[in-house]
Coordinates of C-alpha atoms in Angstrom, one line a residue:
X19 CA 43.9 -12.5 -7.6
X20 CA 41.7 -9.8 -6.1
X21 CA 43.1 -8.7 -2.8
X22 CA 39.8 -8.7 -0.9
X23 CA 38.9 -12.2 -2.3
X24 CA 42.3 -13.7 -1.3
X25 CA 42.5 -12.1 2.1
X26 CA 38.9 -12.5 3.1
X27 CA 38.1 -16.0 1.9
X28 CA 40.7 -18.2 0.2
X29 CA 43.7 -17.7 2.5
X30 CA 41.7 -18.0 5.7
X31 CA 40.0 -21.1 4.3
X32 CA 43.4 -22.7 3.6
X33 CA 45.2 -21.6 6.8
X34 CA 42.4 -22.5 9.1
X35 CA 41.6 -25.8 7.4
X36 CA 41.1 -28.6 9.9
X37 CA 43.4 -30.8 7.8
X38 CA 46.5 -28.8 9.0
X39 CA 45.3 -29.3 12.6
X40 CA 44.9 -33.0 12.0
X41 CA 48.4 -33.3 10.5
X42 CA 49.9 -31.5 13.5
X43 CA 47.9 -33.7 15.9
X44 CA 49.0 -36.9 14.1
X45 CA 52.6 -35.9 14.3
X46 CA 52.3 -35.3 18.0
X47 CA 50.6 -38.6 18.6
X48 CA 53.1 -40.5 16.6
X49 CA 55.8 -39.4 19.0
X50 CA 53.9 -39.8 22.2
X51 CA 51.9 -43.0 21.8
X52 CA 53.2 -46.5 21.2
X53 CA 52.2 -48.4 18.0
X54 CA 48.9 -50.2 18.0
X55 CA 49.4 -53.9 17.3
X56 CA 46.9 -55.7 15.0
X57 CA 46.8 -59.0 13.3
X58 CA 48.2 -58.4 9.9
X59 CA 46.5 -61.6 8.5
X60 CA 43.0 -60.2 9.2
X61 CA 41.6 -57.8 6.7
X62 CA 41.2 -54.5 8.6
X63 CA 37.8 -52.9 8.6
X64 CA 37.2 -49.9 6.2
X65 CA 37.5 -47.3 8.9
X66 CA 41.2 -48.3 9.5
X67 CA 42.0 -46.6 6.2
X68 CA 41.2 -43.4 8.2
X69 CA 42.5 -44.5 11.6
X70 CA 45.5 -46.2 13.2
X71 CA 47.5 -49.0 11.7
X72 CA 50.6 -51.0 12.5
X73 CA 52.7 -49.1 10.0
X74 CA 51.3 -45.7 10.9
X75 CA 50.2 -45.6 14.6
X76 CA 48.7 -42.1 14.2
X77 CA 45.6 -40.9 12.4
X78 CA 46.6 -41.4 8.8
X79 CA 44.1 -39.6 6.5
X80 CA 46.6 -40.1 3.7
X81 CA 45.8 -43.8 3.6
X82 CA 43.5 -43.0 0.7
X83 CA 44.5 -40.1 -1.6
X84 CA 40.9 -39.8 -3.0
X85 CA 39.5 -39.5 0.5
X86 CA 42.2 -37.0 1.6
X87 CA 41.6 -34.6 -1.3
X88 CA 37.9 -35.0 -1.3
X89 CA 37.8 -34.2 2.4
X90 CA 40.1 -31.2 1.9
X91 CA 38.1 -29.7 -0.9
X92 CA 34.9 -30.2 1.1
X93 CA 36.3 -28.5 4.1
X94 CA 37.6 -25.6 2.1
X95 CA 34.3 -25.1 0.4
X96 CA 32.5 -25.2 3.7
X97 CA 34.8 -22.6 5.1
X98 CA 34.4 -20.4 2.1
X99 CA 30.6 -20.4 2.6
X100 CA 31.0 -19.6 6.3
X101 CA 33.4 -16.8 5.6
X102 CA 31.1 -15.4 3.0
X103 CA 28.2 -15.4 5.4
X104 CA 30.3 -13.6 8.0
X105 CA 31.3 -11.0 5.4
X106 CA 27.7 -10.4 4.3
X107 CA 26.6 -9.9 7.9
X108 CA 29.5 -7.5 8.5
X109 CA 28.5 -5.5 5.4
X110 CA 24.9 -5.3 6.5
X111 CA 26.0 -3.9 9.9
X112 CA 28.2 -1.3 8.2
X113 CA 25.3 -0.3 5.9
X114 CA 23.0 0.1 8.9
X115 CA 25.6 2.2 10.7
X116 CA 25.9 4.4 7.6
X117 CA 22.1 4.8 7.3
X118 CA 21.9 5.9 10.9
X119 CA 24.6 8.5 10.3
X120 CA 22.9 9.7 7.1
X121 CA 19.5 10.2 8.7
X122 CA 18.2 13.8 9.0
X123 CA 20.1 15.6 11.7
X124 CA 23.3 13.5 11.2
X125 CA 22.4 11.2 14.1
X126 CA 23.9 7.8 14.6
X127 CA 20.5 6.5 15.9
X128 CA 16.9 7.5 15.9
X129 CA 17.1 9.1 19.4
X130 CA 18.5 12.4 18.5
X131 CA 15.3 14.4 17.6
X132 CA 13.5 15.3 20.9
X133 CA 10.0 16.5 21.2
X134 CA 8.1 18.4 23.8
X135 CA 4.8 20.0 24.2
X136 CA 4.5 23.8 23.8
X137 CA 2.4 26.4 25.5
X138 CA -0.9 25.4 27.0
X139 CA -3.5 27.6 28.6
X140 CA -1.2 28.1 31.6
X141 CA 2.5 28.0 32.2
X142 CA 2.1 25.4 34.9
X143 CA 0.3 23.0 32.6
X144 CA 2.9 23.6 29.9
X145 CA 5.7 22.7 32.3
X146 CA 3.9 19.6 33.3
X147 CA 3.2 18.6 29.7
X148 CA 6.8 19.2 28.8
X149 CA 8.1 17.1 31.7
X150 CA 5.7 14.2 30.9
X151 CA 6.5 14.2 27.2
X152 CA 10.2 14.5 27.7
X153 CA 10.2 11.5 30.2
X154 CA 8.1 9.5 27.9
X155 CA 10.3 10.3 24.9
X156 CA 13.5 9.7 26.8
X157 CA 12.3 6.2 27.7
X158 CA 11.0 5.4 24.2
X159 CA 14.1 6.8 22.5
X160 CA 16.4 5.1 25.0
X161 CA 14.9 1.7 24.1
X162 CA 15.1 2.4 20.4
X163 CA 18.7 3.6 20.8
X164 CA 19.5 0.4 22.7
X165 CA 18.3 -1.7 19.9
X166 CA 19.9 0.5 17.3
X167 CA 23.3 0.2 18.9
X168 CA 23.0 -3.6 19.3
X169 CA 24.7 -4.8 16.2
X170 CA 23.3 -8.3 16.7
X171 CA 19.8 -7.1 16.0
X172 CA 18.5 -7.3 12.5
X173 CA 16.4 -4.1 12.7
X174 CA 15.8 -1.5 10.0
X175 CA 14.6 1.7 11.5
X176 CA 13.8 3.2 8.1
X177 CA 10.2 1.9 8.3
X178 CA 9.8 1.0 12.0
X179 CA 6.1 1.2 13.0
X180 CA 5.3 3.3 9.9
X181 CA 3.3 0.6 8.1
X182 CA 0.0 -0.2 9.7
X183 CA -0.4 -4.0 10.1
X184 CA -3.6 -5.5 8.9
X185 CA -6.0 -5.5 11.8
X186 CA -7.6 -8.8 12.8
X187 CA -11.0 -7.6 12.0
X188 CA -9.9 -6.5 8.5
X189 CA -8.3 -9.9 7.8
X190 CA -11.6 -11.4 8.8
X191 CA -13.3 -9.2 6.2
X192 CA -11.0 -9.7 3.3
X193 CA -9.5 -13.2 3.4
X194 CA -12.5 -15.5 3.2
X195 CA -14.9 -13.2 1.4
X196 CA -13.4 -11.7 -1.7
X197 CA -13.7 -14.8 -3.9
X198 CA -13.4 -14.4 -7.6
X199 CA -16.5 -16.4 -8.2
X200 CA -18.5 -13.7 -6.5
X201 CA -16.8 -11.1 -8.7
X202 CA -17.9 -13.2 -11.7
X203 CA -21.4 -13.3 -10.4
X204 CA -21.6 -9.5 -9.9
X205 CA -20.2 -8.8 -13.4
X206 CA -22.2 -11.4 -15.3
X207 CA -25.4 -10.1 -13.8
X208 CA -24.6 -6.4 -14.5
X209 CA -23.8 -7.4 -18.1
X210 CA -27.0 -9.3 -18.5
X211 CA -28.6 -6.1 -19.7
X212 CA -26.7 -5.4 -22.9
X213 CA -27.1 -1.7 -23.6
X214 CA -25.4 0.5 -20.9
X215 CA -25.5 3.8 -22.7
X216 CA -26.7 6.7 -20.7
X217 CA -28.8 8.3 -23.4
X218 CA -30.8 5.0 -23.7
X219 CA -33.7 6.1 -25.8
X220 CA -34.4 2.6 -27.1
X221 CA -35.6 1.3 -23.8
X222 CA -36.3 4.6 -22.1
X223 CA -34.8 3.1 -19.0
X224 CA -38.0 1.3 -18.2
X225 CA -37.2 -2.2 -19.5
X226 CA -36.6 -5.0 -16.9
X227 CA -34.5 -7.0 -19.3
X228 CA -32.4 -4.6 -21.4
X229 CA -30.6 -1.3 -21.0
X230 CA -29.1 0.9 -18.4
X231 CA -32.3 1.2 -16.5
X232 CA -32.5 -2.6 -16.0
X233 CA -28.8 -2.6 -14.8
X234 CA -29.6 0.2 -12.4
X235 CA -32.6 -1.7 -10.9
X236 CA -30.6 -4.9 -10.5
X237 CA -27.7 -3.1 -8.7
X238 CA -30.2 -1.4 -6.4
X239 CA -31.9 -4.8 -5.6
X240 CA -28.5 -6.3 -4.7
X241 CA -27.6 -3.4 -2.4
X242 CA -31.0 -3.8 -0.7
X243 CA -30.4 -7.5 -0.2
X244 CA -27.1 -6.7 1.6
X245 CA -28.8 -3.9 3.6
X246 CA -31.4 -6.3 4.9
X247 CA -28.6 -8.1 6.8
X248 CA -27.1 -4.8 8.3
X249 CA -29.6 -4.5 11.3
X250 CA -30.6 -1.1 9.9
X251 CA -27.1 0.3 9.5
X252 CA -27.2 0.3 5.7
X253 CA -29.7 2.3 3.6
X254 CA -30.0 2.3 -0.2
X255 CA -31.2 5.1 -2.4
X256 CA -31.5 5.6 -6.2
X257 CA -30.9 9.3 -6.5
X258 CA -30.7 11.3 -9.7
X259 CA -31.8 14.2 -11.8
X260 CA -33.0 15.0 -15.3
X261 CA -30.1 16.2 -17.5
X262 CA -30.9 18.6 -20.4
X263 CA -29.2 18.5 -23.8
X264 CA -25.5 19.1 -23.3
X265 CA -22.2 17.9 -24.6
X266 CA -22.6 14.1 -25.5
X267 CA -26.2 14.3 -24.3
X268 CA -28.3 14.6 -27.6
X269 CA -31.7 14.7 -25.7
X270 CA -32.9 15.1 -22.1
X271 CA -32.2 12.0 -20.0
X272 CA -32.5 10.8 -16.5
X273 CA -29.2 10.2 -14.7
X274 CA -29.4 7.9 -11.7
X275 CA -26.9 6.9 -9.1
X276 CA -27.3 3.9 -6.8
X277 CA -26.0 4.6 -3.4
X278 CA -25.7 2.3 -0.4
X279 CA -24.7 4.1 2.9
X280 CA -23.3 2.1 5.8
X281 CA -23.7 4.4 8.8
X282 CA -20.8 4.7 11.1
X283 CA -21.2 3.4 14.7
X284 CA -19.0 6.1 16.3
X285 CA -18.5 9.0 14.0
X286 CA -21.3 8.8 11.4
X287 CA -20.7 12.4 10.2
X288 CA -17.4 11.4 8.6
X289 CA -17.8 9.8 5.2
X290 CA -15.6 7.7 2.9
X291 CA -16.9 6.8 -0.6
X292 CA -16.0 4.0 -3.1
X293 CA -17.6 3.9 -6.5
X294 CA -17.7 2.5 -10.0
X295 CA -19.7 3.6 -13.0
X296 CA -22.3 1.3 -14.6
X297 CA -22.7 3.2 -17.9
X298 CA -20.6 2.2 -20.9
X299 CA -20.0 3.2 -24.6
X300 CA -18.9 1.9 -28.0
X301 CA -16.5 3.5 -30.5
X302 CA -18.8 6.4 -31.2
X303 CA -19.7 8.0 -27.9
X304 CA -23.0 9.3 -29.4
X305 CA -24.0 5.8 -30.6
X306 CA -26.7 4.8 -28.1
X307 CA -28.1 2.0 -30.2
X308 CA -25.5 -0.8 -30.3
X309 CA -24.7 -3.0 -27.4
X310 CA -22.0 -1.7 -25.1
X311 CA -21.2 -4.5 -22.6
X312 CA -18.6 -2.5 -20.5
X313 CA -17.2 -5.5 -18.6
X314 CA -13.8 -3.9 -17.7
X315 CA -15.0 -0.3 -18.1
X316 CA -16.6 -0.4 -15.7
X317 CA -18.7 -3.3 -14.5
X318 CA -15.4 -4.4 -12.7
X319 CA -15.5 -1.2 -10.6
X320 CA -19.2 -1.6 -9.8
X321 CA -18.6 -5.3 -8.8
X322 CA -16.1 -4.1 -6.2
X323 CA -18.6 -1.6 -4.7
X324 CA -21.2 -4.4 -4.6
X325 CA -18.8 -6.9 -3.0
X326 CA -17.5 -4.5 -0.4
X327 CA -21.1 -3.6 0.5
X328 CA -21.9 -7.3 0.9
X329 CA -18.9 -8.0 3.1
X330 CA -19.2 -4.9 5.3
X331 CA -22.9 -4.8 5.7
X332 CA -22.9 -7.0 8.8
X333 CA -20.0 -5.1 10.4
X334 CA -19.8 -1.8 12.1
X335 CA -17.2 0.6 11.0
X336 CA -16.6 3.7 13.2
X337 CA -17.2 6.2 10.3
X338 CA -19.7 6.0 7.5
X339 CA -18.8 4.2 4.3
X340 CA -20.7 4.8 1.0
X341 CA -20.8 2.2 -1.8
X342 CA -21.9 3.8 -5.1
X343 CA -22.6 2.9 -8.7
X344 CA -22.9 6.1 -10.7
X345 CA -24.0 6.8 -14.3
X346 CA -23.0 9.3 -17.0
X347 CA -19.2 8.8 -16.6
X348 CA -18.6 8.3 -20.3
X349 CA -20.6 11.3 -21.3
X350 CA -18.8 13.8 -18.9
X351 CA -18.8 12.5 -15.3
X352 CA -22.5 13.6 -14.9
X353 CA -23.4 11.1 -12.2
X354 CA -20.4 11.5 -10.0
X355 CA -20.6 15.3 -10.3
X356 CA -24.2 15.2 -9.1
X357 CA -23.2 13.0 -6.2
X358 CA -20.2 15.1 -5.2
X359 CA -22.2 18.4 -5.4
X360 CA -25.0 16.9 -3.5
X361 CA -22.7 16.0 -0.6
X362 CA -21.1 19.4 -0.8
X363 CA -24.4 21.3 -0.8
X364 CA -25.4 19.2 2.3
X365 CA -22.0 20.0 4.0
X366 CA -21.2 16.3 4.2
X367 CA -17.7 15.7 5.5
X368 CA -16.3 13.3 2.8
X369 CA -12.7 12.7 3.9
X370 CA -11.8 10.3 1.2
X371 CA -13.1 8.9 -2.1
X372 CA -11.9 6.1 -4.4
X373 CA -13.2 5.3 -7.9
X374 CA -12.4 1.9 -9.3
X375 CA -12.4 2.4 -13.1
X376 CA -11.0 -0.3 -15.4
X377 CA -9.9 -2.8 -12.8
X378 CA -10.8 -6.0 -14.6
X379 CA -7.6 -7.2 -16.2
X380 CA -3.9 -7.0 -15.6
X381 CA -3.1 -7.9 -19.3
X382 CA -2.0 -5.1 -21.6
X383 CA -2.5 -4.9 -25.4
X384 CA 1.0 -6.2 -25.9
X385 CA 0.3 -9.3 -23.8
X386 CA 2.2 -8.1 -20.8
X387 CA 0.7 -9.3 -17.5
X388 CA 1.1 -7.8 -14.1
X389 CA -1.6 -9.6 -12.0
X390 CA -0.4 -8.3 -8.6
X391 CA -0.3 -4.6 -9.3
X392 CA -2.9 -1.9 -9.3
X393 CA -2.2 1.8 -10.0
X394 CA -3.5 4.6 -7.8
X395 CA -3.6 8.0 -9.4
X396 CA -3.2 11.0 -7.1
X397 CA -3.1 14.7 -8.2
X398 CA -0.7 17.2 -6.8
X399 CA -2.0 20.7 -5.8
X400 CA -5.7 20.7 -5.4
X401 CA -7.5 22.8 -8.1
X402 CA -9.8 24.2 -5.4
X403 CA -6.8 25.6 -3.4
X404 CA -6.7 29.4 -3.0
X405 CA -4.0 31.3 -4.9
X406 CA -2.2 32.1 -1.7
X407 CA -2.3 28.5 -0.6
X408 CA -1.1 27.2 -3.9
X409 CA 1.8 29.8 -3.9
X410 CA 2.8 28.7 -0.4
X411 CA 2.7 25.0 -1.4
X412 CA 4.9 25.7 -4.4
X413 CA 7.3 27.8 -2.3
X414 CA 7.9 25.1 0.4
X415 CA 7.9 22.1 -2.0
X416 CA 4.6 20.6 -0.8
X417 CA 3.3 19.4 -4.2
X418 CA 3.9 15.8 -3.2
X419 CA 2.1 16.3 0.0
X420 CA -1.3 17.3 -1.4
X421 CA -4.4 15.7 0.3
X422 CA -4.8 13.2 -2.6
X423 CA -1.1 12.1 -2.3
X424 CA -1.4 11.8 1.4
X425 CA -4.4 9.5 0.8
X426 CA -2.5 7.5 -1.8
X427 CA 0.5 7.2 0.6
X428 CA -1.9 5.9 3.3
X429 CA -3.4 3.3 0.9
X430 CA 0.1 1.9 0.2
X431 CA 0.9 1.7 3.9
X432 CA -2.2 -0.2 4.8
X433 CA -3.0 -2.2 1.7
X434 CA 0.3 -3.3 0.2
X435 CA 0.8 -6.4 2.2
X436 CA 0.5 -10.2 2.3
X437 CA -3.2 -10.0 2.8
X438 CA -3.9 -8.2 -0.4
X439 CA -0.9 -9.6 -2.3
X440 CA -0.8 -6.4 -4.3
X441 CA 1.8 -3.8 -5.2
X442 CA 0.4 -0.3 -5.4
X443 CA 2.5 2.2 -7.4
X444 CA 1.4 5.8 -6.8
X445 CA 1.1 7.6 -10.1
X446 CA 1.7 11.3 -9.5
X447 CA -0.9 12.8 -11.8
X448 CA -4.7 13.3 -11.9
X449 CA -5.3 10.6 -14.5
X450 CA -4.0 8.9 -17.6
X451 CA -3.5 11.0 -20.8
X452 CA -6.7 11.7 -22.7
X453 CA -8.8 10.1 -20.0
X454 CA -10.8 11.1 -17.0
X455 CA -12.6 9.5 -14.0
X456 CA -15.2 10.1 -11.4
X457 CA -12.7 11.0 -8.7
X458 CA -12.3 14.3 -10.6
X459 CA -15.8 15.3 -9.7
X460 CA -15.0 14.9 -6.0
X461 CA -11.7 16.7 -6.3
X462 CA -13.4 19.7 -8.0
X463 CA -16.0 19.7 -5.1
X464 CA -13.1 20.2 -2.7
X465 CA -12.9 16.6 -1.5
X466 CA -9.9 14.2 -1.4
X467 CA -10.1 11.5 -4.0
X468 CA -7.9 9.0 -5.9
X469 CA -8.4 6.5 -8.8
X470 CA -7.6 2.8 -9.0
X471 CA -6.8 1.4 -12.5
X472 CA -5.2 -1.8 -13.8
X473 CA -1.5 -1.6 -14.6
X474 CA -1.6 -2.4 -18.4
X475 CA -4.7 -1.5 -20.4
X476 CA -5.8 -3.3 -23.6
X477 CA -7.6 -0.6 -25.7
X478 CA -9.1 -3.3 -28.0
X479 CA -11.4 -4.0 -25.0
X480 CA -12.4 -0.4 -24.1
X481 CA -14.7 2.0 -25.9
X482 CA -15.0 -0.4 -28.9
X483 CA -17.8 -1.8 -31.0
X484 CA -18.0 -5.6 -30.4
X485 CA -16.6 -7.1 -33.6
X486 CA -13.9 -9.3 -35.1
X487 CA -11.5 -7.4 -37.4
X488 CA -8.6 -9.2 -39.2
X489 CA -8.9 -12.1 -36.8
X490 CA -8.8 -9.8 -33.7
X491 CA -11.7 -9.6 -31.2
X492 CA -12.7 -6.1 -30.2
X493 CA -15.2 -5.1 -27.5
X494 CA -15.3 -4.9 -23.7
X495 CA -16.4 -8.5 -23.1
X496 CA -16.5 -10.5 -19.9
X497 CA -14.2 -13.2 -21.2
X498 CA -11.3 -10.7 -21.0
X499 CA -11.9 -10.0 -17.3
X500 CA -9.6 -11.7 -14.7
X501 CA -11.9 -12.2 -11.7
X502 CA -9.1 -13.2 -9.3
X503 CA -7.3 -9.9 -10.2
X504 CA -10.5 -7.9 -9.6
X505 CA -10.9 -9.6 -6.3
X506 CA -7.4 -8.6 -5.2
X507 CA -8.2 -5.0 -6.2
X508 CA -11.3 -5.2 -4.0
X509 CA -9.1 -6.3 -1.1
X510 CA -7.0 -3.2 -1.6
X511 CA -10.1 -1.0 -1.4
X512 CA -11.4 -2.9 1.6
X513 CA -8.1 -2.4 3.5
X514 CA -8.0 1.3 2.7
X515 CA -11.7 1.9 3.6
X516 CA -11.7 -0.2 6.7
X517 CA -8.5 1.5 8.0
X518 CA -9.8 5.0 7.2
X519 CA -13.2 4.4 8.8
X520 CA -11.8 3.0 12.0
X521 CA -9.0 5.5 12.5
X522 CA -9.5 9.0 13.9
X523 CA -9.8 11.7 11.3
X524 CA -6.7 13.4 10.2
X525 CA -5.6 16.6 12.1
X526 CA -6.9 19.9 10.9
X527 CA -5.3 23.4 10.8
X528 CA -1.8 22.0 11.0
X529 CA 0.9 24.7 10.9
X530 CA 4.6 25.0 11.1
X531 CA 6.1 28.0 12.8
X532 CA 8.3 29.9 10.2
X533 CA 8.4 33.2 11.9
X534 CA 12.0 32.8 13.1
X535 CA 15.2 31.3 11.8
X536 CA 15.8 28.1 13.7
X537 CA 17.1 24.6 13.4
X538 CA 14.1 23.2 15.2
X539 CA 10.5 22.7 14.0
X540 CA 7.5 23.8 15.9
X541 CA 4.0 22.6 15.0
X542 CA 0.5 23.3 16.1
X543 CA -2.9 21.8 15.1
X544 CA -6.5 21.8 16.2
X545 CA -7.1 19.2 19.0
X546 CA -9.7 16.7 17.9
X547 CA -12.6 15.6 20.0
X548 CA -13.1 12.2 18.4
X549 CA -13.9 9.4 20.8
X550 CA -11.4 7.2 19.0
X551 CA -8.5 9.6 19.5
X552 CA -5.6 8.5 21.7
X553 CA -2.9 11.0 20.6
X554 CA -0.8 12.3 17.7
X555 CA 2.4 11.5 15.9
X556 CA 4.9 13.7 14.1
X557 CA 6.2 11.9 11.0
X558 CA 8.8 12.9 8.5
X559 CA 10.8 11.7 5.5
X560 CA 13.6 13.0 3.3
X561 CA 12.3 15.4 0.7
X562 CA 13.0 12.9 -2.1
X563 CA 11.4 9.9 -0.3
X564 CA 7.9 8.8 -1.3
X565 CA 6.8 7.5 2.1
X566 CA 7.2 8.4 5.8
X567 CA 10.4 7.1 7.3
X568 CA 10.3 8.3 10.9
X569 CA 7.8 9.0 13.6
X570 CA 7.7 10.3 17.1
X571 CA 4.6 10.0 19.4
X572 CA 3.6 13.3 21.0
X573 CA 0.5 12.2 23.0
X574 CA -2.7 14.3 23.5
X575 CA -1.2 17.6 22.7
X576 CA -2.0 20.3 20.1
X577 CA 1.6 21.6 19.9
X578 CA 5.0 19.9 19.5
X579 CA 8.6 20.9 19.0
X580 CA 11.0 18.6 17.1
X581 CA 14.7 19.4 17.2
X582 CA 15.2 18.7 13.5
X583 CA 15.6 21.4 10.8
X584 CA 12.4 21.9 8.8
X585 CA 14.5 22.8 5.8
X586 CA 15.8 19.3 5.3
X587 CA 12.7 17.0 5.5
X588 CA 9.0 17.0 4.9
X589 CA 6.8 16.7 8.0
X590 CA 3.3 15.5 8.7
X591 CA 1.0 15.2 11.7
X592 CA -1.3 12.2 12.0
X593 CA -3.8 11.1 14.6
X594 CA -3.6 7.7 16.4
X595 CA -6.6 5.9 17.7
X596 CA -7.1 3.9 20.8
X597 CA -7.4 0.8 18.6
X598 CA -4.0 1.5 17.1
X599 CA -5.3 2.7 13.7
X600 CA -3.6 5.8 12.3
X601 CA -5.0 8.5 10.1
X602 CA -3.5 9.8 6.9
X603 CA -0.9 12.5 7.7
X604 CA -1.7 16.2 7.4
X605 CA 0.9 18.5 5.8
X606 CA 1.8 21.6 7.9
X607 CA 1.7 25.0 6.2
X608 CA 3.7 28.0 7.3
X609 CA 2.2 29.8 10.3
X610 CA 2.9 30.9 13.8

């Protein structure tokens, strides 16, 4: 017998069994109490088999062998269950204790790292700031340490206060509104105009019933319908340019993007963009004659832009949100490149962009289904980063803290929850092999952008002529779209956009002092003037962890010192709003 099994469960269950106690009690009663007299001619009631009798004046549980053994087995089993529960609880407490000891800095609890403000404009203010912060942190950390040391509390500090809970206003937006029947309605109307090729010479983009021009006009009309309910906050434009002959463009063609802009009520100069592309293709990318429905790729993404615009039009986000449907993606990202460069040339502060491209089905070509997962693709080092910045990022191991991955990390923290019902794995690359997407245009313009794509792709229903071959249906048809799935992906986008737009912007010019050898970490950043801003937080995680594991509030300061070695963890600084919303974290680069 295994020693731990015998000593922890079986032997205590036998030794502590109540039957032994009853036997001892019976023996004592038999010696101390007189016999109980009953009429032997009367049939005793059933309970006497378990109680006193003339022959046995004590509690005789052996009057029935079956009852005795059954009761004994029942009690042993009950005690085994109880002992097992106690053992599991003890193991959980030991694991929590080990986790506290293994945390950065070797601390038993979270209260070891201390923070204080650094130099202000005057030494007197610096001393006052230090005193205030230290008192605040001592109280905060004392409370956390008190809970951490209370072994009766079921608290896991690995993710305390890191995940932003869904805000009440966001739940109002997502829960009742993202119905799959509306997704079907959006998609079916987009697909009512069969040809979605960009070089659409057949209809010259002027038909009201067929072609990419008809789809463009319908999308614009829907955006305008939603804008009419926005009390002037949403405006709709069809913007574009004439593209000359180029790769995959056999003749000059008009490229048009449909853009609905919901102006922010507090910080309208800060933009967040969500898009899908409404052009499509068949097997031959230069074939602009045959019908190309494009249900999954990418009417599904356009449907999300439309539905989010409908839902948010009557609400007032703090920052500006743009809902876009772009063209020319299949030819070479022409539409999104025009949109991104237009924003760049106008010095528009786009702080985050999402493209939804192929988000219509969770079923792969092997039949595998994963209806509660959507991938988010996030590149590592920005291609627009200077050589010196890229070299510094590689030296300090900051590839996994690029702006795109900070944005993806933020999406997981605010959108992977019971409201969306979705899992969001972060894929650490720009895009899938041999594929591209509109987020790349924004990345190359210097903006932060990510891509959402379904977990398992079925290539029979992408970039295919509509046909039946050997009994297999090919073509990007609406019957292969799962509208409930697309609705959930829409909720993920809604959670991310709403959280971003109502949080303060991420800190800028964040640096980590690396001028001296020290086991503490000193940070500085540019103090924001956003009216939403309530303060800042220092966050960190082990270098091999994907998400933030710890945080410390540092208030309205532009400097902080954490008594934790910068060599052992990855740090970030994020802004906290008066409404509780938190920005994505900014990664600190070496500085003074």
